[in-house]
Coordinates of C-alpha atoms and ligand atoms in Angstrom, one line a residue:
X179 CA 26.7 6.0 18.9
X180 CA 24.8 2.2 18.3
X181 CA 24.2 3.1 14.5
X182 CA 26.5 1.4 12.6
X183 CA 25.7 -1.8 11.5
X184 CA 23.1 -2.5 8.9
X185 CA 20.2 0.5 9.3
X186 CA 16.9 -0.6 9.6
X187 CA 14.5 2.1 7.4
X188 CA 11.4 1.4 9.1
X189 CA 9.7 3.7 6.2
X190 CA 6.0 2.5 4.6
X191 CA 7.8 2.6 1.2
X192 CA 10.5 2.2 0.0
X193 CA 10.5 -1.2 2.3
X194 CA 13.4 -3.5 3.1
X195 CA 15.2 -5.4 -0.1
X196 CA 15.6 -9.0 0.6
X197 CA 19.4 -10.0 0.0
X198 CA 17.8 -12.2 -2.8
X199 CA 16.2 -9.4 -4.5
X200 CA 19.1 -6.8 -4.3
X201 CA 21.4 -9.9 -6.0
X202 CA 19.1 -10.6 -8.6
X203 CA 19.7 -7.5 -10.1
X204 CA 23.3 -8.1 -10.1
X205 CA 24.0 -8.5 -13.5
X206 CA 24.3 -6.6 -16.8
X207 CA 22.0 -5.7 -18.9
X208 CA 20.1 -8.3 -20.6
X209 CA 19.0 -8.8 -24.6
X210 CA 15.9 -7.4 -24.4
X211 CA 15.2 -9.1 -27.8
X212 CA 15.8 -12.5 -26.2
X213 CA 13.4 -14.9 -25.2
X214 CA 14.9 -15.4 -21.7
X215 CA 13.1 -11.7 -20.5
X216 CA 9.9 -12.6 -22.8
X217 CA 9.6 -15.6 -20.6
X218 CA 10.6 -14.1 -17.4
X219 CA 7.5 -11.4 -17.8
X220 CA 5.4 -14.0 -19.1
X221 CA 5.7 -16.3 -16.1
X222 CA 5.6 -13.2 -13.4
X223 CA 1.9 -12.7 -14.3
X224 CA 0.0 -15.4 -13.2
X225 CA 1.5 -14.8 -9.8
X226 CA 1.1 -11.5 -9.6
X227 CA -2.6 -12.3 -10.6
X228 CA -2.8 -14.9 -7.7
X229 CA -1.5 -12.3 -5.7
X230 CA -4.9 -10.4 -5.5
X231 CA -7.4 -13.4 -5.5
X232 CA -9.1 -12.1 -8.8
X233 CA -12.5 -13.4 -9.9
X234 CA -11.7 -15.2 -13.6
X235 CA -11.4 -13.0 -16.4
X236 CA -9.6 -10.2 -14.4
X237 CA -6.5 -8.5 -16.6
X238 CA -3.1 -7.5 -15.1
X239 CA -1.4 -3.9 -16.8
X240 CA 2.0 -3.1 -15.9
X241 CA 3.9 -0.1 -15.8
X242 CA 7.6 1.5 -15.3
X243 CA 6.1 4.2 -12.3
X244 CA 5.3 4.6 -8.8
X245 CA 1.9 4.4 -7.2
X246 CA 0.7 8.0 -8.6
X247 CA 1.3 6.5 -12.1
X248 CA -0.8 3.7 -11.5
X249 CA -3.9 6.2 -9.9
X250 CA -3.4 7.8 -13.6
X251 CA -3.6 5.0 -15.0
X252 CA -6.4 3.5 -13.8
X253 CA -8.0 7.1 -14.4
X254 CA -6.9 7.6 -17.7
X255 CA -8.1 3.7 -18.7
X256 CA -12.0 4.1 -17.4
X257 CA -13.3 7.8 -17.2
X258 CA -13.8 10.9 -20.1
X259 CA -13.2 14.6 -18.5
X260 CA -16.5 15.4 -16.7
X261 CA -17.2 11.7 -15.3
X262 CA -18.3 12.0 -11.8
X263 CA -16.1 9.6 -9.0
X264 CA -17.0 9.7 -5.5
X265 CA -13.0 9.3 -3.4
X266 CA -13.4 8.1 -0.3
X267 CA -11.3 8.9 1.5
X268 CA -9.3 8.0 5.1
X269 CA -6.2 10.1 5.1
X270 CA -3.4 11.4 2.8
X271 CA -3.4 9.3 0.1
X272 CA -7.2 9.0 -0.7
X273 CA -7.0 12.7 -1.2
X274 CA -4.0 12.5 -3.5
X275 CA -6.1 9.9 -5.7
X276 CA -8.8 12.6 -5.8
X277 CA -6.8 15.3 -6.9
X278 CA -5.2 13.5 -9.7
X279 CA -8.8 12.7 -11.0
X280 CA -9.6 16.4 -10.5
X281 CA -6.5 17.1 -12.5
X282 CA -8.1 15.1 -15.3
X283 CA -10.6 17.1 -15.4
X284 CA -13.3 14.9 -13.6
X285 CA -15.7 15.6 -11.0
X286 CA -15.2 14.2 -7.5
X287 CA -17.7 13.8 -5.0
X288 CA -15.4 13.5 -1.7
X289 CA -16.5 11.6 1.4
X290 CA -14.6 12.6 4.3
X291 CA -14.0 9.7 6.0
X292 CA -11.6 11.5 8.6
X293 CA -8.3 9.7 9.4
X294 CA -8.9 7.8 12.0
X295 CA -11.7 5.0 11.7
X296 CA -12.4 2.8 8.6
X297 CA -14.5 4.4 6.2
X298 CA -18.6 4.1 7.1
X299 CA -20.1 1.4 5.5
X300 CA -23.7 3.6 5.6
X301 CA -22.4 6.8 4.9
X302 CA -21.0 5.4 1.6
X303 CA -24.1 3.9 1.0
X304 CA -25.9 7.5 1.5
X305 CA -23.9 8.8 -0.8
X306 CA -25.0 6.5 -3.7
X307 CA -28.5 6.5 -2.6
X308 CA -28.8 10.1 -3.1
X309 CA -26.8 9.8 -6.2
X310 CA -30.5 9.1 -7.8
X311 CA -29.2 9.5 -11.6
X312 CA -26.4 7.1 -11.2
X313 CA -24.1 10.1 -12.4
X314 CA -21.4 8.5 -9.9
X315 CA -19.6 6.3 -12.8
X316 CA -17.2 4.8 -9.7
X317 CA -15.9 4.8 -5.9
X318 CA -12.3 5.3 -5.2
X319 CA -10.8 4.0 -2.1
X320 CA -7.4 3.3 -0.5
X321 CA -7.5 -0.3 1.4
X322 CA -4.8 0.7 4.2
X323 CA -4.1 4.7 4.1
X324 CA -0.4 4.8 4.6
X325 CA -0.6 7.8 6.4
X326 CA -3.1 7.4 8.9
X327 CA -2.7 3.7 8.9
X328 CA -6.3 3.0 9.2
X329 CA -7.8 -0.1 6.8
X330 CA -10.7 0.0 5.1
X331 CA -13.1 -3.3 4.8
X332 CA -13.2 -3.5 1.3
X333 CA -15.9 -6.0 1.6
X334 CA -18.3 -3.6 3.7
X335 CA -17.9 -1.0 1.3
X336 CA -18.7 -3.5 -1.7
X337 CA -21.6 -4.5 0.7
X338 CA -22.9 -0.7 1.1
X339 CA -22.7 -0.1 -3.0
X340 CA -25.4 -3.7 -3.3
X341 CA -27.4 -2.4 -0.5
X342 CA -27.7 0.7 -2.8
X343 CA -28.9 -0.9 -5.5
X344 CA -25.7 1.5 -7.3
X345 CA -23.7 0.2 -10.2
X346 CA -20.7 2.1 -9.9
X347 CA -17.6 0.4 -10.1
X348 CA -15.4 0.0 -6.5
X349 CA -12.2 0.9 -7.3
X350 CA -9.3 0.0 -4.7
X351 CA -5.7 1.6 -4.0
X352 CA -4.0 -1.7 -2.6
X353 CA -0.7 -0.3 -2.8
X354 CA 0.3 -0.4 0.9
X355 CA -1.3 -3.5 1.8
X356 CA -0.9 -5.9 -1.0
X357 CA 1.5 -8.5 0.5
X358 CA 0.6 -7.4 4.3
X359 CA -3.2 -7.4 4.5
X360 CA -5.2 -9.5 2.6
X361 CA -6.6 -8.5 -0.6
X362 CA -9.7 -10.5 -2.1
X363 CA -10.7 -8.8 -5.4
X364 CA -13.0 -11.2 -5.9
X365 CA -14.4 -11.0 -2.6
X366 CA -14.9 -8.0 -2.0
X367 CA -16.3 -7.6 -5.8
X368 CA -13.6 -5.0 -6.7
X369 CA -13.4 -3.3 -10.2
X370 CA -9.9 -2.9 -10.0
X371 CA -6.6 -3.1 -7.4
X372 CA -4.2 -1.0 -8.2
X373 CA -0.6 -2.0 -6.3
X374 CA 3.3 -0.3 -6.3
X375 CA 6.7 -2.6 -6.2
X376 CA 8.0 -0.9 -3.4
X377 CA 5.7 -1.8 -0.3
X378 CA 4.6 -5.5 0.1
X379 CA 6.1 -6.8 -2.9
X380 CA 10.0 -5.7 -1.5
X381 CA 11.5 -4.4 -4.5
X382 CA 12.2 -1.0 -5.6
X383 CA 10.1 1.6 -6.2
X384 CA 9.2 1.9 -10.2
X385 CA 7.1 -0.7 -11.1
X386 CA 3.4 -0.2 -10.9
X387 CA 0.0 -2.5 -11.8
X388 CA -3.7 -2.5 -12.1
X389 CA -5.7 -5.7 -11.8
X390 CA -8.9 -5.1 -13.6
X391 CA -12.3 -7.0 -14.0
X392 CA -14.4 -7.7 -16.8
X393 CA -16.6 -5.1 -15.8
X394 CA -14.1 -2.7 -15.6
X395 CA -12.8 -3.6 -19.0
X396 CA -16.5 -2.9 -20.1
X397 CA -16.5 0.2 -18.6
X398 CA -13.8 1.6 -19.6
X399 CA -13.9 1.2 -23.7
X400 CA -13.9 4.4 -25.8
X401 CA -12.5 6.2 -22.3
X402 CA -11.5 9.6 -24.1
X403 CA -8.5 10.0 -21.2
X404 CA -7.0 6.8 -22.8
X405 CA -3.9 7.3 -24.6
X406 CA -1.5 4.6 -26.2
X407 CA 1.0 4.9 -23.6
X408 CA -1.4 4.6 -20.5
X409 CA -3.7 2.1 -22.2
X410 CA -4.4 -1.1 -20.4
X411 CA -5.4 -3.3 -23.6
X412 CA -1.9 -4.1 -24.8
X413 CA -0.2 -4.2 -21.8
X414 CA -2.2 -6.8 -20.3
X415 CA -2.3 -8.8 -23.7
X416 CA 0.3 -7.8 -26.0
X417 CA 1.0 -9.2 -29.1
X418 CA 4.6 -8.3 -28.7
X419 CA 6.8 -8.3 -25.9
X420 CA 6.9 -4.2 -25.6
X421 CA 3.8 -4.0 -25.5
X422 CA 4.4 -5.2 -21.9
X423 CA 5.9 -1.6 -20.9
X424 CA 4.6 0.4 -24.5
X425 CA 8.9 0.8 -24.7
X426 CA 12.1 -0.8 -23.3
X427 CA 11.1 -3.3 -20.5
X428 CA 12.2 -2.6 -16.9
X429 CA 14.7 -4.7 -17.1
X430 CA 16.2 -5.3 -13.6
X431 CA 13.1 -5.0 -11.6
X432 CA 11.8 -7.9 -13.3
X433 CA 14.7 -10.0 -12.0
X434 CA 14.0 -8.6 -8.3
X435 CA 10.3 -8.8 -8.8
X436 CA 10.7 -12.5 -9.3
X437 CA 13.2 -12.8 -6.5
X438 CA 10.9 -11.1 -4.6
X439 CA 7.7 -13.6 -5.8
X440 CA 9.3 -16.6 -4.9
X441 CA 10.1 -15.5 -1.2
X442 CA 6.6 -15.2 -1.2
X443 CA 5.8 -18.3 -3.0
X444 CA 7.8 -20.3 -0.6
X445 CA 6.5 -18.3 2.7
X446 CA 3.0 -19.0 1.4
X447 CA 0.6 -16.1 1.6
X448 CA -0.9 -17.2 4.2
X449 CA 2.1 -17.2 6.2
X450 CA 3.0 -14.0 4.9
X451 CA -0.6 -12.5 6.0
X452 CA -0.3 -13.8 9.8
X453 CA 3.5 -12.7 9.7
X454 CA 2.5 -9.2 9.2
X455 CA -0.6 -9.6 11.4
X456 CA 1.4 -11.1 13.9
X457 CA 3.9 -8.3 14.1
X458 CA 1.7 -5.1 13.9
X459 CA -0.4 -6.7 16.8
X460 CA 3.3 -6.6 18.6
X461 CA 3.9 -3.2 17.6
X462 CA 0.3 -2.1 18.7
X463 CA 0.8 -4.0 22.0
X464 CA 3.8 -2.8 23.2
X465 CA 2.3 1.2 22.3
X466 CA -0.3 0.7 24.3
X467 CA 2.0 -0.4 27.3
X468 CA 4.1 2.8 26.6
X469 CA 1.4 5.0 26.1
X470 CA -0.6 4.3 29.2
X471 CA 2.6 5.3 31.3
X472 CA 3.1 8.5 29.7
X473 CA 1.7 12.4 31.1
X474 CA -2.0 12.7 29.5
X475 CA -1.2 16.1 28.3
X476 CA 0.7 14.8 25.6
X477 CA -2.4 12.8 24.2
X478 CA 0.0 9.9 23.2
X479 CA -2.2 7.0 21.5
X480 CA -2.2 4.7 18.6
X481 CA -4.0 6.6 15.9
X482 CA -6.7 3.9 14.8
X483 CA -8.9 2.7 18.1
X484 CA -10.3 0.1 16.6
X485 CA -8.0 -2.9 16.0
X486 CA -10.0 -4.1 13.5
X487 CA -9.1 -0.9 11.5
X488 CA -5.7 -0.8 12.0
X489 CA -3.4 -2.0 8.7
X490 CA -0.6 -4.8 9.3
X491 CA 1.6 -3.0 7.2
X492 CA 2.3 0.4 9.2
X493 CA 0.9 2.0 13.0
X494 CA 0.5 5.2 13.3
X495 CA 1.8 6.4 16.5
X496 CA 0.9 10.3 17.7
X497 CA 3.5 10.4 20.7
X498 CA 2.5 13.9 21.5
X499 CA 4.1 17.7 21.8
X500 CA 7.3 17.1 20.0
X501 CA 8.1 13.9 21.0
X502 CA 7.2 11.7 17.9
X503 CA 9.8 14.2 15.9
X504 CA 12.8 14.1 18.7
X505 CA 12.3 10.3 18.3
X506 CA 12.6 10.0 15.2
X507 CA 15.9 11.8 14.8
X508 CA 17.1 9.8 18.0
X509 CA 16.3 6.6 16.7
X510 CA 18.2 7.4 13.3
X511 CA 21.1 8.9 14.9
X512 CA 21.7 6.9 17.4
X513 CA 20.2 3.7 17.1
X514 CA 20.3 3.3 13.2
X515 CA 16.6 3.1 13.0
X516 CA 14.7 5.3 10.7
X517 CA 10.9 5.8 11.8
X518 CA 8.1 7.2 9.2
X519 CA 7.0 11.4 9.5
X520 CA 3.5 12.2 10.5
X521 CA 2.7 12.1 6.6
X522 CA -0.2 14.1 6.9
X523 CA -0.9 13.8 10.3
X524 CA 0.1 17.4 11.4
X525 CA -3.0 19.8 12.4
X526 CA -3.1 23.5 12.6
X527 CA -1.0 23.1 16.6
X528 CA 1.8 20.8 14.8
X529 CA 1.7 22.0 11.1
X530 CA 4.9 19.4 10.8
X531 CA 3.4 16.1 12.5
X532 CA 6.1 16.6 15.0
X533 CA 3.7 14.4 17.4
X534 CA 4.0 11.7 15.0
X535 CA 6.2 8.8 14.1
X536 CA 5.1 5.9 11.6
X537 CA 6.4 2.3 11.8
X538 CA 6.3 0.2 9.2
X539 CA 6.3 -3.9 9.2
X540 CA 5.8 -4.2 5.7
X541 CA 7.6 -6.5 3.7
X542 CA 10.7 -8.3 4.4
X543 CA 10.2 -8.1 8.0
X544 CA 10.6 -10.4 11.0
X545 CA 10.9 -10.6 14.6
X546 CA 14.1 -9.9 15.6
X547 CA 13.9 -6.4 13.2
X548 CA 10.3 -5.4 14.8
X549 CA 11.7 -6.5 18.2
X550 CA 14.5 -4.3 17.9
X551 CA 12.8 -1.1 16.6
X552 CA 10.3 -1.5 19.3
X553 CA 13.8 -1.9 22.0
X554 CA 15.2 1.3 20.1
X555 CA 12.1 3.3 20.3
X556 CA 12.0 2.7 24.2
X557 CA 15.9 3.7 24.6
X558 CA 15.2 6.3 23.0
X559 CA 12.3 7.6 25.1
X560 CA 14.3 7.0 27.9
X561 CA 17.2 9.0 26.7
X562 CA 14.6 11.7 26.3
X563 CA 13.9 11.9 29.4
X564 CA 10.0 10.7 28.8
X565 CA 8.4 8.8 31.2
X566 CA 6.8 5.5 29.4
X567 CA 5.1 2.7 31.1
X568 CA 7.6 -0.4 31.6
X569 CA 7.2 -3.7 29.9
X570 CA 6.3 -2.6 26.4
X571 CA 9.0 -4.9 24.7
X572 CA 8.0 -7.6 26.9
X573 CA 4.4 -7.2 25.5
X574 CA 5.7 -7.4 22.2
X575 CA 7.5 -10.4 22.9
X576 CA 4.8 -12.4 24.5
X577 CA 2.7 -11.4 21.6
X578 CA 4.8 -12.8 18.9
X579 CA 5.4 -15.9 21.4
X580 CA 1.5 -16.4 21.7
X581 CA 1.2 -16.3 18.0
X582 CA 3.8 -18.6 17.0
X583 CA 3.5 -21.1 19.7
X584 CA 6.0 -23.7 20.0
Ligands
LIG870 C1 3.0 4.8 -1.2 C2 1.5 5.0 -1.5 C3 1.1 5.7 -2.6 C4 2.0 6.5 -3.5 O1 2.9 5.7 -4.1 P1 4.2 6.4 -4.8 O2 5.0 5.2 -5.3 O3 4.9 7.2 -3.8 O4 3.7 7.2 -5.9 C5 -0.2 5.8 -2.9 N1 -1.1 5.2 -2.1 C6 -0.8 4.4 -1.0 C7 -1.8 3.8 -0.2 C8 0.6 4.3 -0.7 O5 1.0 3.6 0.3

């Protein structure tokens, strides 16, 4: 009944296009022979490299794919089948970076981290301590689990591998918070990031990259998975321009890409950081409000306790019973807002994550968009019939005025 108008997908991936981006790519297709697109690519990569705060002498690789290309291709750059990784992990996606190494034929060490608290600095550095042979060549984990929305403290985890006196390298999957929570490769002394277009960085989804250090650079020569199309060598220098993409360039995703850069170039990173902060804390505000209101039985809560674990770029929200699913649909339907699926959030009770709805302020987000969601979500649990506590979108509100002051 109120959906028409522009939708709002709410989704952790694909995000919103910026009108910018979307016209960028509003053109034919370009001479990729031509020094215009040479120059183009060449001046996208120092601000992608700025983007992750890399120590000096970090590498950039690109490639046409979506965030499971780049786990492969981080794989497939550093480790020989029967190299032992230890994954992490903190939900859904940690476990799909495991399997692809498994599928590689490489031996993971997992370390359950559940999906609901930021991975344990000391049981990581357990791990490694009993690892007395060093067999453990590297640690995969996923900064913000898109799922479960918990983050990770990538600088903890670095912290627990010193404290371990264990060289292995700390290999990060940034691809849900790069451009939405901050990611300091050089700070948190981290081997390699490994990112997708279609989260923070607001384009769509099929472009792919891996920062990676010196170390990892070391680490990774005579890697028998390497093969000429996944190896990182010419893509990050090439002598010739399709060496960029080992083939035809991605032609229209480097227009929006660069669209999508400047936005972020003129917003500043750090205004983009304490945008995103400053909405999720909204989000997780009015929740709470909502959820305190609501009949116990249902369990409603925000899936992460601690703030401090919680991502900027998505909240997990377990609504309880059915509720997160009949949500969902009535948002949509009605109010042309489309809230994430439990991804991975079902359990044996609720094999679907029916409980569950995910939303996302990643991206090209502002107020007035996470305002409304928030107003739609509540119409919609009144149109339920679902008793909620009052005065969650006033929560939000005061929130967002706190933070941005006058
Ligand atoms: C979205 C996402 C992926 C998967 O990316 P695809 O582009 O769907 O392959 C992996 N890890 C994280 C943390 C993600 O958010």
């Amino acid at each position: 009944m109120f959906a028409a108008g522009r939708p709002y997908r709410a989704l952790p991936g694909p995000s919103v296009l910026p009108e910018s981006v979307l016209a960028a790519m509003q053109r034919s297709a370009p001479n990729i022979y031509a020094e215009d697109l040479r120059l183009l690519t060449e001046g996208l990569w120092p601000d992608l490299l700025s983007l992750v705060s890399p120590a000096p002498g970090t590498k950039l690789a690109a490639y046409i794919g979506n965030g499971h290309a780049a786990w492969e291709a981080a794989l497939s750059n550093l480790f020989s089948p029967g190299d032992k990784v230890l994954a992490a992990t903190s939900g859904l996606f940690g476990l799909g970076w495991a399997n692809a190494a498994r599928a590689r034929g490489l031996e993971v060490q997992h370390l359950d981290g559940g999906q609901t608290a930021a991975l344990e600095p000391g049981a990581l550095e357990a791990a490694l301590r009993a690892d007395k042979g060093h067999k453990i060549k590297a640690v995969l984990v996923t900064h913000v689990d898109t799922a479960s929305s918990v983050r990770n403290d990538l600088q903890a985890l670095r912290a627990a591998l010193e404290a371990a006196g264990h060289p292995a390298l700390l290999l990060a999957d940034c691809i849900a918070s790069l451009g939405c929570d901050r990611v300091d490769m050089a700070g948190a002394g981290l081997d390699l990031v490994l990112a997708a277009s279609q989260k923070g960085l607001m384009c769509p989804p099929g472009l792919s990259f891996l920062w990676y250090s010196e170390k990892a650079a070391r680490a990774g020569v005579g890697a028998a998975l390497r093969s000429p199309y996944w190896d990182w060598g010419p893509r990050a220098e090439p002598a010739d321009y399709w060496h960029y993409w080992h083939g035809t360039a991605p032609t229209h995703h480097l227009y929006a890409l660069r669209a999508a850069l400047d936005l972020m170039k003129a917003e500043g990173m750090e205004g983009v950081l304490a945008r995103h902060a400053g909405l999720a804390r909204a989000v997780w505000a009015a929740a709470e409000v909502w959820f305190a209101g609501m009949d116990p039985g249902l369990g409603a809560r925000l899936n992460v306790a601690d703030p401090g674990a919680r991502s900027h770029a998505v909240t997990s929200l377990r609504f309880g019973g059915q509720v997160g699913a009949a949500l969902r649909d009535w948002c949509e339907r009605v109010g042309g807002l489309t809230l994430g699926i439990g991804l991975g959030m079902g359990d044996a009770a609720d094999p679907e994550g029916a409980a569950w709805a995910r939303l996302a302020h990643m991206g090209h987000v502002n107020a007035h968009m996470t305002l409304g969601a928030l107003g739609v979500i509540e119409a919609g649990l009144t149109a339920l019939g679902l008793p909620h506590g009052k005065g969650a979108v006033e929560a939000a509100a005061a929130v967002l005025a706190e933070a941005a002051g006058r």
